[in-house]
CSV table of C-alpha atoms in Angstrom, one decimal:
chain,number,residue,atom,x,y,z
A,82,UNK,CA,-19.1,3.2,14.7
A,83,UNK,CA,-22.7,3.4,12.7
A,84,UNK,CA,-24.4,0.3,11.2
A,85,UNK,CA,-26.5,0.3,8.3
A,86,UNK,CA,-29.6,-0.8,6.2
A,87,UNK,CA,-27.9,-2.6,3.1
A,88,UNK,CA,-30.4,-4.7,1.5
A,89,UNK,CA,-32.1,-7.2,3.2
A,90,UNK,CA,-29.1,-9.3,4.1
A,91,UNK,CA,-26.5,-6.3,4.5
A,92,UNK,CA,-25.6,-3.9,6.6
A,93,UNK,CA,-22.6,-1.6,6.0
A,94,UNK,CA,-20.4,-0.4,8.7
A,95,UNK,CA,-19.4,3.0,8.8
A,96,UNK,CA,-16.0,3.6,10.8
A,97,UNK,CA,-14.0,6.6,11.3
A,98,UNK,CA,-10.4,5.9,10.3
A,99,UNK,CA,-9.2,3.4,7.7
A,100,UNK,CA,-7.3,1.4,11.4
A,101,UNK,CA,-11.4,1.3,12.7
A,102,UNK,CA,-11.9,-0.7,9.8
A,103,UNK,CA,-9.1,-3.5,9.4
A,104,UNK,CA,-10.1,-3.9,13.4
A,105,UNK,CA,-14.1,-4.8,12.2
A,106,UNK,CA,-12.6,-6.7,9.6
A,107,UNK,CA,-10.5,-8.6,11.1
A,108,UNK,CA,-12.5,-9.6,14.2
A,109,UNK,CA,-15.4,-10.5,11.9
A,110,UNK,CA,-13.2,-12.6,9.6
A,111,UNK,CA,-12.2,-14.4,13.1
A,112,UNK,CA,-15.1,-15.1,14.5
A,113,UNK,CA,-16.3,-16.7,11.3
A,114,UNK,CA,-20.0,-16.6,11.6
A,115,UNK,CA,-21.4,-19.5,9.0
A,116,UNK,CA,-23.5,-17.7,7.3
A,117,UNK,CA,-21.8,-14.4,6.3
A,118,UNK,CA,-20.9,-14.3,2.5
A,119,UNK,CA,-19.2,-12.0,1.6
A,120,UNK,CA,-16.7,-9.0,3.4
A,121,UNK,CA,-15.8,-6.1,1.5
A,122,UNK,CA,-14.1,-3.4,3.5
A,123,UNK,CA,-13.2,-0.4,1.7
A,124,UNK,CA,-11.5,3.4,3.2
A,125,UNK,CA,-13.8,3.5,6.1
A,126,UNK,CA,-16.6,0.6,5.8
A,127,UNK,CA,-17.1,-3.1,6.2
A,128,UNK,CA,-20.2,-4.4,3.8
A,129,UNK,CA,-21.2,-7.1,5.7
A,130,UNK,CA,-23.4,-9.7,3.3
A,131,UNK,CA,-25.2,-13.1,4.7
A,132,UNK,CA,-27.2,-15.6,3.1
A,133,UNK,CA,-30.2,-15.1,2.0
A,134,UNK,CA,-32.9,-15.9,4.3
A,135,UNK,CA,-30.7,-16.8,7.4
A,136,UNK,CA,-30.8,-14.9,10.8
A,137,UNK,CA,-26.7,-14.0,10.0
A,138,UNK,CA,-27.7,-10.1,10.8
A,139,UNK,CA,-28.7,-10.9,13.8
A,140,UNK,CA,-24.9,-12.4,14.9
A,141,UNK,CA,-23.8,-9.7,12.7
A,142,UNK,CA,-25.2,-6.9,15.0
A,143,UNK,CA,-24.3,-9.7,18.5
A,144,UNK,CA,-20.4,-9.1,17.4
A,145,UNK,CA,-20.3,-5.8,16.3
A,146,UNK,CA,-22.0,-4.9,19.8
A,147,UNK,CA,-18.4,-5.9,21.1
A,148,UNK,CA,-16.4,-5.2,18.4
A,149,UNK,CA,-12.8,-2.6,20.2
A,150,UNK,CA,-12.2,-0.9,16.6
A,151,UNK,CA,-9.0,0.5,17.9
A,152,UNK,CA,-5.9,-1.8,17.5
A,153,UNK,CA,-6.8,-4.4,14.5
A,154,UNK,CA,-5.0,-8.2,15.0
A,155,UNK,CA,-3.0,-9.5,13.1
A,156,UNK,CA,-4.8,-11.4,10.3
A,157,UNK,CA,-3.0,-12.4,6.7
A,158,UNK,CA,0.4,-13.7,5.6
A,159,UNK,CA,3.9,-11.1,5.4
A,160,UNK,CA,3.9,-10.5,1.7
A,161,UNK,CA,7.3,-9.1,1.1
A,162,UNK,CA,7.9,-6.8,-2.0
A,163,UNK,CA,11.0,-5.7,-3.7
A,164,UNK,CA,11.6,-3.0,-5.0
A,165,UNK,CA,14.1,-0.5,-7.6
A,166,UNK,CA,13.7,3.0,-6.3
A,167,UNK,CA,14.1,4.8,-9.2
A,168,UNK,CA,10.4,6.5,-9.0
A,169,UNK,CA,10.1,10.1,-11.5
A,170,UNK,CA,8.9,11.6,-8.0
A,171,UNK,CA,11.5,10.3,-5.8
A,172,UNK,CA,13.0,13.6,-5.4
A,173,UNK,CA,9.7,15.1,-6.0
A,174,UNK,CA,8.8,13.1,-2.7
A,175,UNK,CA,11.9,14.1,-0.7
A,176,UNK,CA,11.9,17.2,-0.9
A,177,UNK,CA,8.4,17.8,-0.1
A,178,UNK,CA,8.8,15.2,3.2
A,179,UNK,CA,12.4,17.2,3.5
A,180,UNK,CA,14.9,14.3,3.3
A,181,UNK,CA,17.1,13.2,1.0
A,182,UNK,CA,15.8,9.8,-1.6
A,183,UNK,CA,17.8,7.9,0.6
A,184,UNK,CA,16.5,9.2,3.7
A,185,UNK,CA,12.9,8.0,1.8
A,186,UNK,CA,13.4,4.7,0.7
A,187,UNK,CA,15.3,4.4,4.7
A,188,UNK,CA,11.6,5.2,5.4
A,189,UNK,CA,9.3,3.8,3.6
A,190,UNK,CA,11.2,0.2,4.1
A,191,UNK,CA,11.2,0.1,6.8
A,192,UNK,CA,7.9,0.6,7.9
A,193,UNK,CA,5.4,-2.9,7.8
A,194,UNK,CA,2.0,-2.4,6.2
A,195,UNK,CA,-0.6,-3.1,6.6
A,196,UNK,CA,-4.1,-4.3,2.9
A,197,UNK,CA,-6.5,-2.2,4.6
A,198,UNK,CA,-8.9,-2.7,0.8
A,199,UNK,CA,-8.3,-3.6,-2.3
A,200,UNK,CA,-9.4,-1.6,-5.8
A,201,UNK,CA,-8.9,0.4,-7.8
A,202,UNK,CA,-7.5,-2.6,-10.6
A,203,UNK,CA,-7.7,-6.0,-9.6
A,204,UNK,CA,-4.4,-7.3,-7.8
A,205,UNK,CA,-4.4,-2.6,-6.5
A,206,UNK,CA,-4.3,-3.2,-2.5
A,207,UNK,CA,-4.4,0.0,-0.7
A,208,UNK,CA,-1.5,0.0,2.0
A,209,UNK,CA,-1.8,1.4,5.7
A,210,UNK,CA,0.9,2.4,7.4
A,211,UNK,CA,2.8,4.9,5.6
A,212,UNK,CA,5.0,7.1,7.6
A,213,UNK,CA,4.1,11.0,8.7
A,214,UNK,CA,7.2,12.2,6.1
A,215,UNK,CA,5.7,10.5,3.5
A,216,UNK,CA,2.3,11.1,3.5
A,217,UNK,CA,2.1,13.2,0.5
A,218,UNK,CA,-0.6,14.8,-2.0
A,219,UNK,CA,-1.6,13.0,-5.0
A,220,UNK,CA,0.4,15.0,-7.9
A,221,UNK,CA,-2.1,18.1,-9.5
A,222,UNK,CA,-2.3,16.5,-13.1
A,223,UNK,CA,-2.3,12.3,-13.3
A,224,UNK,CA,-0.2,10.5,-15.2
A,225,UNK,CA,-2.0,9.3,-18.6
A,226,UNK,CA,-0.5,5.5,-17.9
A,227,UNK,CA,1.2,4.1,-15.0
A,228,UNK,CA,3.1,1.5,-15.4
A,229,UNK,CA,2.6,-2.1,-14.5
A,230,UNK,CA,4.6,-2.5,-11.0
A,231,UNK,CA,5.0,0.7,-10.0
A,232,UNK,CA,5.3,1.9,-6.8
A,233,UNK,CA,3.8,4.9,-5.6
A,234,UNK,CA,2.0,6.7,-2.7
A,235,UNK,CA,-1.0,8.8,-2.1
A,236,UNK,CA,-2.5,10.2,1.2
A,237,UNK,CA,-2.2,7.8,4.1
A,238,UNK,CA,-1.8,5.5,1.3
A,239,UNK,CA,1.2,3.2,-0.4
A,240,UNK,CA,0.6,0.6,-2.8
A,241,UNK,CA,1.5,-0.7,-6.6
A,242,UNK,CA,0.3,-1.1,-9.6
A,243,UNK,CA,-0.3,-4.4,-10.9
A,244,UNK,CA,-1.1,-3.4,-14.4
A,245,UNK,CA,-0.2,-0.2,-16.6
A,246,UNK,CA,-3.4,2.1,-16.2
A,247,UNK,CA,-3.6,6.0,-15.8
A,248,UNK,CA,-2.8,6.9,-12.0
A,249,UNK,CA,-1.6,10.3,-10.0
A,250,UNK,CA,-0.6,8.4,-7.0
A,251,UNK,CA,3.5,10.3,-6.6
A,252,UNK,CA,5.8,7.4,-7.8
A,253,UNK,CA,8.8,6.4,-6.3
A,254,UNK,CA,10.0,2.5,-7.4
A,255,UNK,CA,9.1,0.4,-9.1
A,256,UNK,CA,8.9,-3.9,-7.7
A,257,UNK,CA,9.0,-6.8,-10.3
A,258,UNK,CA,6.7,-8.7,-8.4
A,259,UNK,CA,2.7,-10.3,-10.5
A,260,UNK,CA,0.3,-8.5,-7.9
A,261,UNK,CA,-2.3,-10.0,-10.1
A,262,UNK,CA,-2.8,-13.0,-12.4
A,263,UNK,CA,-6.3,-14.8,-13.6
A,264,UNK,CA,-4.1,-18.1,-13.9
A,265,UNK,CA,-3.1,-18.3,-10.7
A,266,UNK,CA,-4.8,-19.1,-7.3
A,267,UNK,CA,-6.0,-16.7,-5.9
A,268,UNK,CA,-5.2,-14.4,-8.4
A,269,UNK,CA,-4.7,-11.2,-6.3
A,270,UNK,CA,-1.0,-11.4,-4.6
A,271,UNK,CA,-2.0,-9.3,-1.8
A,272,UNK,CA,-6.1,-9.8,0.1
A,273,UNK,CA,-7.2,-7.0,2.7
A,274,UNK,CA,-5.9,-7.7,5.9
A,275,UNK,CA,-1.9,-9.1,4.5
A,276,UNK,CA,1.3,-7.4,6.3
A,277,UNK,CA,3.0,-6.4,3.7
A,278,UNK,CA,7.5,-5.1,3.3
A,279,UNK,CA,9.0,-3.1,1.4
A,280,UNK,CA,12.3,-4.0,0.3
A,281,UNK,CA,15.4,-2.0,-1.3
A,282,UNK,CA,16.5,-3.9,-4.3
A,283,UNK,CA,19.6,-2.8,-6.5
A,284,UNK,CA,19.1,-2.1,-10.5
């Protein structure tokens, strides 16, 4: 763990894995330090911002001194996303993994995922916990348009596209869940620390 100054009122914590990011982010959330105004987890970092002029950074550094990043505690809600597994890359994922398409679906629905961080587009959650055989590279050529609700995977992550956009993830299905709605409070369905399960649905 490396703690780097980031301006006068923030620090950036660098870590070695998404799991360590989740652990540090979860411990900071659970501590509910009064001077912390923003926690921003990413793939390998957590940005911590405190109230300007406060002594919040001292409390943050003290907490980080005893955080064990080896195991993240459970925080957030559990969300179930219904998925029709008929994505255009389902066969490709199965061939690459040496599995049948049915086995891909069983693996994908059998895991419990964690929202490591959000980014790329409003409401897009990067989910960790993907079974090893499904950890595959992005497509060689990204699609110009991925339909909203598409469920895909790339590297160690899986997730669902909240809106139509370009994208290079391997698409294995689609969900009808509304992942982002400006009229909802909060607008994003998923938040860092939430647990996610995928449930197979018929067409």
